[in-house]
Coordinates of C-alpha atoms (C1' of nucleotides) in Angstrom, one line a residue:
Chain A
M154 CA 11.9 -33.9 4.4
I155 CA 10.8 -34.8 7.9
N156 CA 7.3 -35.8 6.8
A157 CA 8.1 -37.5 3.5
G158 CA 5.9 -40.5 4.1
K159 CA 2.8 -38.4 4.7
R160 CA -0.6 -40.0 4.2
S161 CA -3.8 -38.4 3.0
G162 CA -7.1 -38.4 4.8
R163 CA -8.1 -37.3 8.2
P164 CA -5.4 -37.3 10.8
R165 CA -5.9 -39.3 14.0
A166 CA -7.2 -37.5 17.1
G167 CA -4.6 -35.1 18.6
E168 CA -2.6 -35.3 15.5
E169 CA -3.9 -32.3 13.6
R170 CA -1.0 -30.6 11.9
L171 CA -3.0 -27.5 11.0
S172 CA -4.8 -24.8 12.7
R173 CA -5.7 -21.2 11.9
E174 CA -3.1 -20.0 14.4
A175 CA -0.4 -22.2 13.0
I176 CA -1.1 -21.1 9.5
L177 CA -1.0 -17.4 10.5
T178 CA 2.2 -17.8 12.5
A179 CA 3.9 -19.4 9.5
A180 CA 2.5 -16.7 7.2
L181 CA 3.9 -13.9 9.4
R182 CA 7.3 -15.6 9.4
I183 CA 7.3 -15.6 5.6
V184 CA 6.3 -12.0 5.4
D185 CA 8.9 -10.9 7.9
D186 CA 11.7 -13.0 6.3
K187 CA 11.0 -12.7 2.6
G188 CA 8.5 -9.9 2.2
I189 CA 4.8 -9.6 1.4
D190 CA 5.2 -10.8 -2.2
A191 CA 6.7 -14.1 -1.1
L192 CA 3.5 -15.0 0.7
T193 CA 1.6 -17.3 -1.6
M194 CA -0.8 -20.0 -0.6
R195 CA 1.3 -22.6 -2.2
R196 CA 4.5 -21.5 -0.5
L197 CA 2.8 -21.2 2.8
A198 CA 1.5 -24.8 2.5
A199 CA 5.0 -26.0 1.6
T200 CA 6.5 -24.5 4.8
L201 CA 3.9 -26.3 6.7
E202 CA 4.5 -29.5 4.8
V203 CA 1.0 -29.7 3.7
N204 CA -1.1 -29.7 0.6
P205 CA -2.0 -26.2 -0.6
M206 CA -5.7 -27.0 -0.4
S207 CA -5.5 -28.0 3.2
L208 CA -5.2 -24.3 4.1
Y209 CA -8.7 -23.7 2.8
H210 CA -10.2 -25.7 5.6
H211 CA -9.0 -23.2 8.1
L212 CA -9.2 -19.9 6.2
P213 CA -11.5 -19.2 3.3
N214 CA -9.0 -17.5 1.0
K215 CA -5.8 -15.5 0.8
A216 CA -7.5 -12.2 1.8
A217 CA -8.5 -13.9 5.1
V218 CA -4.9 -14.8 5.6
M219 CA -3.9 -11.1 5.2
A220 CA -6.6 -9.9 7.5
G221 CA -5.7 -12.5 10.0
L222 CA -2.1 -11.3 9.9
A223 CA -3.2 -7.8 10.7
E224 CA -5.2 -9.1 13.6
L225 CA -2.4 -11.3 14.9
V226 CA 0.0 -8.4 15.0
F227 CA -2.2 -5.8 16.5
A228 CA -4.8 -7.6 18.6
G229 CA -2.3 -8.1 21.4
L230 CA -1.0 -4.6 21.3
E231 CA -1.6 -3.1 24.7
Q232 CA -0.6 0.5 25.0
P233 CA 1.5 1.2 28.1
D234 CA -0.3 4.2 29.4
P235 CA 1.7 6.4 31.7
G236 CA -1.6 7.8 33.0
D237 CA -2.2 11.1 34.7
A238 CA 1.2 11.2 36.3
V239 CA 2.6 13.0 33.3
P240 CA 1.3 16.1 31.5
W241 CA -1.3 15.4 28.8
D242 CA 1.1 16.2 26.0
E243 CA 3.7 13.7 27.2
Q244 CA 0.9 11.1 27.6
L245 CA -0.1 11.8 24.0
K246 CA 3.4 11.5 22.6
D247 CA 3.9 8.3 24.5
A248 CA 0.8 6.8 22.9
A249 CA 2.0 8.0 19.5
R250 CA 5.4 6.4 20.0
G251 CA 3.9 3.1 21.0
Y252 CA 1.7 3.0 17.9
R253 CA 4.6 3.9 15.7
N254 CA 6.7 1.1 17.3
A255 CA 3.9 -1.4 16.7
L256 CA 3.8 -0.5 13.0
R257 CA 7.5 -0.7 12.8
A258 CA 7.7 -4.2 14.3
H259 CA 6.7 -5.8 11.0
P260 CA 7.6 -3.3 8.2
N261 CA 6.8 -5.7 5.4
L262 CA 3.3 -6.1 6.7
A263 CA 2.8 -2.4 7.5
L264 CA 2.4 -1.4 3.9
Q265 CA -0.3 -4.0 3.5
V266 CA -2.0 -3.1 6.8
L267 CA -2.1 0.6 6.1
S268 CA -3.7 0.1 2.7
D269 CA -6.5 -2.1 4.1
T270 CA -9.3 0.0 5.5
S271 CA -10.9 -2.7 7.6
A272 CA -7.5 -3.7 9.1
V273 CA -6.7 -0.1 9.9
S274 CA -10.0 0.6 11.6
A275 CA -9.8 -2.6 13.6
V276 CA -6.3 -1.7 14.7
V277 CA -7.1 1.9 15.4
V278 CA -10.0 1.2 17.6
V279 CA -7.8 -1.0 19.8
V280 CA -5.0 1.5 19.9
V281 CA -6.6 4.8 20.2
E282 CA -7.9 5.0 23.7
P283 CA -4.7 6.5 25.2
F284 CA -4.9 9.2 22.5
Y285 CA -8.5 10.0 23.6
R286 CA -7.6 10.0 27.3
A287 CA -4.7 12.4 26.8
L288 CA -6.8 14.7 24.6
D289 CA -9.7 14.6 27.0
R290 CA -7.3 15.6 29.8
A291 CA -6.1 18.5 27.7
G292 CA -9.6 20.0 27.9
L293 CA -10.7 19.5 24.3
S294 CA -14.4 19.2 23.4
P295 CA -15.5 15.7 22.1
R296 CA -15.4 17.0 18.5
Q297 CA -11.9 18.4 19.0
V298 CA -10.8 15.2 20.6
F299 CA -12.1 13.2 17.6
E300 CA -10.5 15.5 15.1
A301 CA -7.1 15.8 16.9
A302 CA -6.9 12.0 17.3
N303 CA -7.6 11.5 13.6
T304 CA -5.0 14.1 12.6
L305 CA -2.4 12.5 14.8
V306 CA -3.2 9.0 13.6
D307 CA -3.0 10.2 10.0
F308 CA 0.4 11.7 10.7
I309 CA 1.6 8.4 12.2
H310 CA 0.3 6.4 9.2
G311 CA 2.0 8.7 6.7
F312 CA 5.3 8.7 8.7
S313 CA 5.2 4.9 9.1
L314 CA 4.5 4.4 5.5
G315 CA 7.7 6.3 4.6
E316 CA 9.6 4.5 7.3
A317 CA 8.4 1.0 6.2
S318 CA 9.0 1.7 2.5
V319 CA 12.6 2.8 3.2
R320 CA 13.2 -0.2 5.5
T321 CA 11.9 -2.7 3.0
E322 CA 14.0 -1.1 0.2
N323 CA 17.1 -0.2 2.1
F324 CA 17.6 3.2 0.6
D325 CA 19.2 6.3 1.7
L326 CA 17.1 9.4 1.9
A327 CA 19.7 12.2 2.0
P328 CA 21.7 11.4 -1.2
D329 CA 18.5 10.6 -3.0
L330 CA 16.9 14.0 -2.1
I331 CA 20.1 15.9 -3.0
T332 CA 20.4 14.1 -6.4
R333 CA 16.8 14.7 -7.2
V334 CA 17.0 18.3 -6.3
E335 CA 20.1 18.7 -8.5
Q336 CA 18.3 17.1 -11.4
L337 CA 15.4 19.6 -11.3
P338 CA 15.4 22.3 -14.0
A339 CA 17.3 25.3 -12.7
G340 CA 15.1 27.9 -11.0
K341 CA 12.2 25.4 -10.8
A342 CA 12.4 25.1 -7.0
P343 CA 14.6 27.8 -5.7
V344 CA 13.7 27.7 -2.0
L345 CA 13.9 23.9 -1.9
A346 CA 17.3 24.1 -3.6
R347 CA 18.5 26.8 -1.2
V348 CA 17.3 25.0 1.9
V349 CA 18.8 21.6 0.8
G350 CA 22.0 23.4 0.0
E351 CA 22.2 25.1 3.4
L352 CA 21.5 21.9 5.3
G353 CA 24.1 19.9 3.3
P354 CA 24.5 16.2 3.4
E355 CA 25.0 16.1 7.1
G356 CA 22.0 18.2 7.9
L357 CA 19.9 16.0 5.7
A358 CA 21.1 12.7 7.1
Y359 CA 17.6 11.7 8.0
D360 CA 17.0 10.3 11.4
F361 CA 13.6 8.8 11.6
D362 CA 13.5 9.1 15.3
S363 CA 14.1 12.8 15.4
G364 CA 11.8 13.3 12.4
F365 CA 9.0 11.6 14.3
E366 CA 9.7 13.7 17.5
S367 CA 9.6 16.9 15.4
G368 CA 6.2 16.0 14.0
L369 CA 4.9 15.2 17.5
A370 CA 6.2 18.5 18.8
T371 CA 4.4 20.4 16.0
L372 CA 1.2 18.5 16.5
T373 CA 1.0 18.8 20.3
A374 CA 1.8 22.5 20.0
G375 CA -0.9 22.9 17.4
I376 CA -3.4 21.0 19.6
A377 CA -2.5 23.1 22.6
A378 CA -3.1 26.2 20.5
T379 CA -6.5 25.0 19.3
R380 CA -7.5 24.3 22.9
R381 CA -7.3 27.9 24.0
R382 CA -10.1 29.2 21.8
Chain B
M103 CA -12.7 -7.3 -33.2
I104 CA -11.6 -4.3 -35.2
N105 CA -8.2 -5.7 -35.8
A106 CA -9.0 -9.3 -36.4
G107 CA -6.8 -9.7 -39.5
K108 CA -3.6 -8.5 -37.8
R109 CA -0.3 -9.5 -39.1
S110 CA 2.9 -10.1 -37.2
G111 CA 6.3 -8.6 -37.9
R112 CA 7.4 -5.0 -38.0
P113 CA 4.7 -2.5 -38.9
R114 CA 5.3 -0.1 -41.8
A115 CA 6.6 3.4 -41.1
G116 CA 4.1 5.6 -39.4
E117 CA 2.0 2.6 -38.5
E118 CA 3.4 1.8 -35.1
R119 CA 0.5 0.9 -32.9
L120 CA 2.5 1.0 -29.7
S121 CA 4.4 3.5 -27.7
R122 CA 5.4 3.9 -24.0
E123 CA 2.9 6.7 -23.7
A124 CA 0.0 4.8 -25.3
I125 CA 0.7 1.9 -23.1
L126 CA 0.7 4.0 -19.9
T127 CA -2.4 5.8 -20.9
A128 CA -4.2 2.5 -21.4
A129 CA -2.9 1.2 -18.1
L130 CA -4.1 4.3 -16.2
R131 CA -7.5 3.8 -17.7
I132 CA -7.6 0.2 -16.5
V133 CA -6.5 1.2 -13.0
D134 CA -9.1 4.0 -12.8
D135 CA -11.9 1.9 -14.1
K136 CA -11.3 -1.5 -12.6
G137 CA -8.7 -1.1 -9.9
I138 CA -5.1 -1.8 -9.5
D139 CA -5.5 -5.6 -9.4
A140 CA -7.1 -5.6 -12.8
L141 CA -3.9 -4.2 -14.3
T142 CA -2.1 -7.2 -15.8
M143 CA 0.2 -7.3 -18.7
R144 CA -2.0 -9.6 -20.6
R145 CA -5.1 -7.6 -20.1
L146 CA -3.3 -4.4 -20.9
A147 CA -2.1 -5.9 -24.1
A148 CA -5.6 -7.1 -24.9
T149 CA -7.1 -3.6 -24.6
L150 CA -4.4 -2.4 -27.0
E151 CA -5.2 -5.3 -29.3
V152 CA -1.6 -6.4 -29.2
N153 CA 0.3 -9.5 -28.2
P154 CA 1.3 -9.4 -24.5
M155 CA 5.0 -9.6 -25.4
S156 CA 4.9 -6.5 -27.5
L157 CA 4.7 -4.4 -24.3
Y158 CA 8.2 -5.6 -23.4
H159 CA 9.7 -3.7 -26.3
H160 CA 8.6 -0.4 -24.7
L161 CA 8.7 -1.1 -21.0
P162 CA 11.1 -3.6 -19.3
N163 CA 8.6 -5.2 -17.0
K164 CA 5.4 -4.6 -15.0
A165 CA 7.2 -2.6 -12.2
A166 CA 8.2 -0.1 -14.9
V167 CA 4.6 0.2 -15.9
M168 CA 3.7 1.0 -12.3
A169 CA 6.5 3.5 -12.0
G170 CA 5.5 5.1 -15.3
L171 CA 2.0 5.5 -14.0
A172 CA 3.1 7.4 -11.0
E173 CA 5.2 9.6 -13.2
L174 CA 2.4 10.2 -15.7
V175 CA 0.0 11.3 -13.0
F176 CA 2.3 13.6 -11.0
A177 CA 4.9 14.9 -13.5
G178 CA 2.5 17.4 -14.9
L179 CA 1.3 18.5 -11.5
E180 CA 2.0 22.2 -11.2
Q181 CA 1.1 23.7 -7.9
P182 CA -0.9 26.9 -8.3
D183 CA 1.0 29.1 -5.9
P184 CA -1.0 32.1 -4.6
G185 CA 2.4 33.7 -3.8
D186 CA 3.1 36.4 -1.3
A187 CA -0.3 38.0 -1.7
V188 CA -1.7 35.9 1.1
P189 CA -0.3 35.1 4.6
W190 CA 2.2 32.3 4.7
D191 CA -0.2 29.9 6.5
E192 CA -2.8 30.3 3.8
Q193 CA -0.1 29.7 1.2
L194 CA 0.9 26.6 3.0
K195 CA -2.7 25.3 3.3
D196 CA -3.3 25.9 -0.4
A197 CA -0.2 23.9 -1.3
A198 CA -1.4 21.1 0.9
R199 CA -4.9 21.2 -0.6
G200 CA -3.4 21.0 -4.1
Y201 CA -1.3 18.0 -3.2
R202 CA -4.2 16.2 -1.6
N203 CA -6.3 16.8 -4.7
A204 CA -3.7 15.4 -6.9
L205 CA -3.5 12.2 -4.8
R206 CA -7.3 12.1 -4.9
A207 CA -7.6 12.2 -8.6
H208 CA -6.6 8.6 -9.0
P209 CA -7.6 6.8 -5.8
N210 CA -6.9 3.3 -7.1
L211 CA -3.4 4.4 -7.9
A212 CA -2.8 6.4 -4.8
L213 CA -2.4 3.3 -2.6
Q214 CA 0.2 2.0 -4.9
V215 CA 2.1 5.3 -5.3
L216 CA 2.2 5.9 -1.6
S217 CA 3.7 2.5 -0.9
D218 CA 6.5 3.0 -3.5
T219 CA 9.4 4.9 -2.1
S220 CA 10.9 6.0 -5.3
A221 CA 7.6 7.1 -6.7
V222 CA 6.9 9.1 -3.6
S223 CA 10.2 10.8 -3.5
A224 CA 9.9 11.6 -7.2
V225 CA 6.5 13.1 -6.6
V226 CA 7.4 15.0 -3.5
V227 CA 10.4 16.7 -5.0
V228 CA 8.2 18.1 -7.7
V229 CA 5.4 19.1 -5.4
V230 CA 7.1 20.4 -2.4
E231 CA 8.4 23.8 -3.5
P232 CA 5.3 25.8 -2.4
F233 CA 5.6 24.2 1.0
Y234 CA 9.2 25.4 1.3
R235 CA 8.3 28.8 0.1
A236 CA 5.6 29.3 2.6
L237 CA 7.6 27.9 5.5
D238 CA 10.5 30.1 4.5
R239 CA 8.3 33.2 4.5
A240 CA 7.1 32.1 8.0
G241 CA 10.6 32.8 9.2
L242 CA 11.7 29.2 10.0
S243 CA 15.3 28.1 9.9
P244 CA 16.3 25.7 7.1
R245 CA 16.2 22.8 9.5
Q246 CA 12.8 23.8 10.7
V247 CA 11.5 24.2 7.1
F248 CA 12.8 20.7 6.3
E249 CA 11.1 19.2 9.3
A250 CA 7.9 21.0 9.0
A251 CA 7.5 20.1 5.4
N252 CA 8.2 16.5 6.1
T253 CA 5.6 16.5 8.9
L254 CA 3.0 18.1 6.7
V255 CA 3.7 15.7 3.8
D256 CA 3.4 12.7 6.2
F257 CA 0.1 14.0 7.4
I258 CA -1.2 14.4 3.8
H259 CA 0.0 10.9 2.9
G260 CA -1.7 9.3 5.9
F261 CA -4.9 11.2 5.3
S262 CA -4.9 10.4 1.6
L263 CA -4.2 6.7 2.4
G264 CA -7.4 6.6 4.5
E265 CA -9.3 8.6 1.9
A266 CA -8.2 6.4 -1.0
S267 CA -8.9 3.2 0.9
V268 CA -12.4 4.3 1.7
R269 CA -13.1 5.5 -1.8
T270 CA -12.0 2.2 -3.3
E271 CA -14.0 0.2 -0.9
N272 CA -17.1 2.4 -0.6
F273 CA -17.4 2.1 3.1
D274 CA -19.0 4.2 5.7
L275 CA -16.9 5.4 8.6
A276 CA -19.4 6.4 11.2
P277 CA -21.4 3.3 11.6
D278 CA -18.3 1.2 11.3
L279 CA -16.6 3.1 14.2
I280 CA -19.7 3.0 16.3
T281 CA -20.1 -0.8 15.8
R282 CA -16.5 -1.4 16.6
V283 CA -16.6 0.6 19.7
E284 CA -19.8 -1.2 20.9
Q285 CA -18.0 -4.5 20.3
L286 CA -15.1 -3.7 22.5
P287 CA -15.1 -5.3 26.0
A288 CA -16.9 -3.0 28.5
G289 CA -14.5 -0.6 30.2
K290 CA -11.7 -1.3 27.7
A291 CA -11.8 2.1 26.2
P292 CA -14.0 4.3 28.4
V293 CA -13.0 7.7 27.0
L294 CA -13.3 6.6 23.4
A295 CA -16.7 5.2 24.2
R296 CA -17.8 8.4 25.9
V297 CA -16.6 10.7 23.1
V298 CA -18.2 8.5 20.4
G299 CA -21.4 8.4 22.4
E300 CA -21.5 12.2 22.9
L301 CA -20.8 12.9 19.2
G302 CA -23.5 10.4 18.1
P303 CA -24.0 9.2 14.5
E304 CA -24.5 12.8 13.2
G305 CA -21.4 14.1 14.9
L306 CA -19.3 11.2 13.5
A307 CA -20.6 11.5 10.0
Y308 CA -17.2 11.9 8.7
D309 CA -16.5 14.6 6.2
F310 CA -13.1 14.2 4.6
D311 CA -12.9 17.9 3.7
S312 CA -13.4 19.2 7.2
G313 CA -11.2 16.5 8.6
F314 CA -8.5 17.6 6.3
E315 CA -9.0 21.3 7.2
S316 CA -8.9 20.5 10.8
G317 CA -5.5 18.8 10.4
L318 CA -4.2 21.7 8.4
A319 CA -5.3 24.1 11.2
T320 CA -3.6 22.1 13.9
L321 CA -0.4 21.8 11.9
T322 CA -0.1 25.4 10.9
A323 CA -0.9 26.5 14.5
G324 CA 1.9 24.1 15.7
I325 CA 4.3 25.4 13.1
A326 CA 3.5 29.0 14.1
A327 CA 4.2 28.1 17.7
T328 CA 7.5 26.4 16.8
R329 CA 8.6 29.6 15.0
R330 CA 8.5 31.8 18.0
R331 CA 11.3 30.1 20.0
Chain C
dA180 C1' -14.0 -33.5 9.5
dC181 C1' -9.8 -32.9 7.6
dC182 C1' -6.5 -33.7 4.0
dT183 C1' -5.3 -34.7 -0.9
dG184 C1' -4.7 -34.8 -6.3
dA185 C1' -5.9 -33.3 -10.4
dA186 C1' -7.6 -29.7 -12.9
dC187 C1' -9.0 -24.8 -14.4
dA188 C1' -8.2 -20.3 -15.5
dC189 C1' -5.2 -17.3 -14.9
dC190 C1' -0.3 -14.7 -14.1
dG191 C1' 4.8 -12.4 -15.6
dT192 C1' 8.4 -13.3 -18.4
dT193 C1' 12.1 -15.8 -21.7
dC194 C1' 13.3 -17.2 -26.1
dA195 C1' 13.4 -18.1 -30.9
dA196 C1' 11.2 -16.9 -35.0
dG197 C1' 8.8 -14.0 -38.2
dT198 C1' 8.9 -9.4 -41.3
Chain D
dA239 C1' 13.4 -2.7 -35.0
dC240 C1' 9.2 -4.2 -33.7
dC241 C1' 5.7 -7.7 -33.1
dT242 C1' 4.4 -12.7 -32.4
dG243 C1' 3.7 -17.7 -30.8
dA244 C1' 4.9 -21.2 -28.0
dA245 C1' 6.6 -22.3 -23.7
dC246 C1' 8.0 -22.1 -18.6
dA247 C1' 7.4 -21.6 -14.0
dC248 C1' 4.4 -19.9 -11.4
dC249 C1' -0.4 -18.2 -9.1
dG250 C1' -5.4 -18.8 -6.3
dT251 C1' -9.1 -21.7 -6.1
dT252 C1' -12.9 -25.5 -7.3
dC253 C1' -14.2 -30.0 -7.1
dA254 C1' -14.4 -34.8 -6.4
dA255 C1' -12.2 -38.4 -4.0
dG256 C1' -9.8 -40.4 -0.2
dT257 C1' -9.8 -41.9 5.2

DNA sequence: ACCTGAACACCGTTCAAGT
DNA sequence: ACCTGAACACCGTTCAAGT
């Protein structure tokens, strides 16, 4: 209790203990350390050694805290763009890897961010330029650029959702999938059962990195195919 | 107040007012009508005209209610498989459309389901067979089938996430995107700005159906390309 | 202007008591 | 076995009062 003898009322000049930024930083720490459910206004205030109500002078409500977190995490995200030195598809893949890494940096927050339309569109608009640049270089029409970028972003979101869920729950995909397949009624999903059987536990030991690369390879190949028509 | 004179204690035989199924059905109705946040144990009990605590005799806690909802919605989902009468890529697209439609049927629930690993893997294992069948027919190796199916499912999840968010918030993509692009610092995202400008409001009037089809086209083209190596 | 304390209207859940 | 009532330990937020 460093601040046990705290007084109420307005702090003296230069003594403000609270600011929007300080609140959001503390909130991000809670989310990263204890998960999204652990973030309550009361707990947040407690870690700042402040009355819960003090927060409301800097942020209007809890939703604003959430939105502020999304902003905090992604606003500073600058995509390192390899530029025209590499082929367009490498440029595109690099942009995708950067975006995935950004979403991965705060897995507890990612679930929240990806379910929040306005957070997503704020983030996407900041992040998407390298995608557009690469797709433009590939020779796509404006409409094709727009659609390909959307498809790629959707893939990254879906992938990151799975990745974040697994991270926050510490669960092992391969045994889970095998068990589930075994529990299905016999003959219900023959091809699935055969493929899973042929791959075996080693083959299914899911590696998120190679799964992501595989998706990128498929998507860039598909985009390249679209281009030539 | 139909049941104002309710008594406590065990109901007579054949008089049970509560069951797991009745609870979940009522819960789904609340979620569909008022959104996921409106689903509280106390409110759920109220709509069933029952004491909140009675629910705990049928489901251990609120998380079980959520999981039960995911199960309820997707367990009965049978994919209409056009079978080998159509080319593999049409079969694949049909399976994807069916899965998207299933996620779309309860948009308020979709956000929840897609953030819940165990719900997702339970759903996926039931839904994924037609994907495997089509990809197998395309001549992919087991490993390629596995990876292509994952990529496709990730795309559908990311797409559905965006679709569900927009539905639950009733928001218009095109003006939002244009405004956001205009608010970016000049020169920050030149290609994005140019593409958005060339498409114009009409070109950006986002149609989820054609966005989804565009993604499917790219993915199937990419899968076809992978196959021939 | 900024922080506080008490209060309001909620939550999910435990536990002992009814029939 | 199934339902209930009271209680506990929380929430987010409003409002009036301090300095």
